Amino acid sequence: MKKFIIILSVIATLLTVPILSFSNEFIVTSNDIELIFTKGILYEDNMIYLPIEELLDLLKISQSEENFLRKEGNKFSLYIANDQYPDIYNMEIGKKEIVYTQEPQTFSSATRETKYAPMLRNNLIYIPFEFIEYIIPFEKYGLDLVNTNIKYSSLLWIIGGILLLVFIVSYRLFKKQGKKNI
């Protein structure tokens, strides 16, 4: 029985960390309502990537004349309506920056360097989640990213800790009992 408890404790403890590492599921919400991405969310290099066209559709940004996405080869521009002139965010596949301009004053622009770059997968443009905070007004859309593991990670670490404690206590009792038998 003691060997069974020891083996079970070791196995459960060893499985706790891999369960956390291999279950990367993320939920994107807008004003606390889950957005369902039929094209899928990518997770690469510790960053979440969202299909920009589907994101714009889900947020109903692309359903007006003032808001649109213009694509030219590897470059694309997102036009977001503002008070007087649209905000224009120019991006390029594989390039780690966003160039902001406002028409008709195209002579004034600001470039923001980023850690990640947009990517093309299955003919879809995916943008890193870090871009979203720059290009989509949070106060209007309330976008948030939730890692579903966070709900369970604390519980798994507690279970793992308890099992490790059971293992240590069982091992010491087993070792102590072994010395008495000698």
C-alpha atoms as one frame of an Amber mdcrd trajectory, in Angstrom:
protein
   0.000   0.000   0.000   2.811   2.394   0.870   4.578   1.683  -2.404   1.329
   2.398  -4.230   0.957   5.774  -2.469   4.581   6.649  -3.220   4.273   5.718
  -6.901   0.947   7.561  -7.229   2.406  10.660  -5.542   5.442  10.723  -7.833
   3.361  10.251 -10.998   0.825  12.920 -10.021   3.564  15.389  -9.096   5.414
  14.808 -12.354   2.223  15.251 -14.399   1.197  18.548 -12.780   3.724  20.732
 -14.636   3.239  19.186 -18.120  -0.527  19.616 -17.798   0.087  23.345 -17.333
   2.586  23.657 -20.142   0.654  21.839 -22.848  -2.797  23.327 -22.343  -2.499
  26.823 -23.789  -6.064  27.853 -24.438  -6.948  31.500 -24.695 -10.198  33.411
 -24.815 -10.507  36.885 -26.306 -13.321  38.987 -24.899 -14.868  42.301 -25.874
 -16.652  44.033 -23.003 -16.684  40.674 -21.159 -18.317  38.819 -24.081 -16.289
  35.968 -25.575 -15.324  36.388 -29.231 -15.465  33.107 -31.167 -12.735  32.920
 -33.819 -13.705  30.357 -36.465 -10.349  30.857 -38.222  -8.505  30.066 -35.002
  -6.105  31.801 -32.664  -2.389  31.090 -33.062   0.069  30.793 -30.193   3.731
  31.102 -31.198   6.834  32.367 -29.398   4.840  33.207 -26.260   2.470  35.493
 -28.179  -1.158  35.181 -29.222  -1.929  36.022 -32.858  -5.432  36.888 -34.048
  -6.756  36.894 -37.627  -7.195  40.626 -38.195 -10.083  40.440 -40.672 -12.109
  38.153 -38.433 -11.329  40.349 -35.413 -12.574  43.420 -37.279 -15.737  41.542
 -38.296 -16.389  40.323 -34.752 -15.989  43.854 -33.392 -18.129  45.218 -36.257
 -15.312  47.598 -37.151 -15.134  46.505 -40.775 -18.839  47.070 -41.363 -18.624
  50.779 -42.129 -17.235  52.956 -44.902 -14.867  54.745 -42.516 -13.247  51.576
 -41.185 -11.521  49.165 -43.527  -8.438  47.063 -44.164  -6.408  47.715 -47.321
  -3.954  45.014 -48.441  -1.107  45.440 -50.931   1.215  42.422 -51.124   2.898
  41.951 -47.729   1.800  45.402 -46.577  -1.569  46.257 -45.128  -3.200  49.338
 -43.639  -6.009  49.550 -41.149  -8.198  52.660 -41.352 -10.113  53.452 -38.160
 -12.598  56.332 -38.147 -11.767  59.196 -35.834 -13.293  62.623 -35.201 -12.095
  64.381 -38.344  -9.696  62.117 -40.255  -9.160  58.374 -40.043  -6.303  56.933
 -38.037  -4.177  54.809 -40.354  -2.026  51.978 -39.039   0.442  50.662 -41.606
   1.913  47.215 -40.992   3.866  44.616 -42.920   4.118  40.835 -42.676   7.311
  39.961 -40.784   8.093  43.565 -39.809   8.154  44.423 -36.101   6.593  47.865
 -36.235   3.389  49.829 -36.651   3.497  53.137 -38.523   0.697  55.496 -37.525
  -0.442  58.363 -39.756  -3.523  60.537 -39.936  -4.895  61.715 -43.274  -4.563
  64.136 -44.947  -1.492  64.916 -42.855   0.499  61.925 -44.136   3.683  63.899
 -43.601   3.362  63.427 -39.848   3.647  59.871 -38.635   4.823  57.889 -35.643
   6.527  54.520 -35.722   6.196  52.102 -32.847   8.671  49.247 -32.753   7.261
  46.010 -31.416   8.590  42.706 -30.138   6.485  40.654 -32.575   5.465  40.968
 -36.223   2.307  40.144 -38.173   2.360  36.787 -39.958   0.588  35.152 -42.865
  -0.939  31.685 -42.314  -3.335  29.989 -44.740  -3.716  33.292 -46.650  -4.879
  35.035 -43.464  -3.110  37.945 -41.797  -2.546  37.304 -38.102  -1.503  40.176
 -35.860   0.120  39.819 -32.438  -2.170  40.639 -29.531   0.289  43.376 -28.501
  -0.685  45.297 -31.684  -4.316  45.437 -30.630  -3.678  47.775 -27.708  -2.185
  50.268 -30.181  -4.751  50.089 -32.966  -8.139  49.345 -31.393  -9.491  51.743
 -28.740  -9.856  49.774 -25.506 -12.400  52.179 -24.015 -14.786  51.429 -26.889
 -14.244  47.694 -27.356 -12.896  46.576 -23.964 -10.710  43.845 -25.454  -9.099
  41.389 -23.094  -7.149  38.165 -23.380  -7.781  35.409 -20.861  -5.545  32.379
 -20.480  -7.933  29.627 -19.387  -5.060  27.852 -17.609  -4.912  30.594 -14.988
  -8.163  29.357 -13.440  -6.662  25.931 -12.891  -2.947  26.569 -12.493  -3.138
  27.506  -8.808  -5.264  24.467  -8.074  -2.868  22.176  -9.951   0.142  23.598
  -8.111  -1.646  23.098  -4.771  -2.525  19.499  -5.683   1.042  18.937  -6.854
   2.390  20.388  -3.605   0.100  18.205  -1.495   1.086  15.118  -3.473   4.746
  16.001  -3.099   4.244  16.392   0.644   2.472  13.005   0.772   5.384  11.516
  -1.170   7.979  12.958   1.225   6.069  11.825   4.329   5.458   8.358   2.844
   9.100   8.031   1.862  10.289   8.992   5.341   7.858   6.571   6.985   8.912
   3.846   4.574  12.585   4.569   5.238  12.014   4.703   9.017  10.135   1.404
   8.967  12.906  -0.169   6.872  15.492   0.721   9.553  13.372  -0.948  12.265
  13.225  -4.189  10.279  17.032  -4.397   9.956
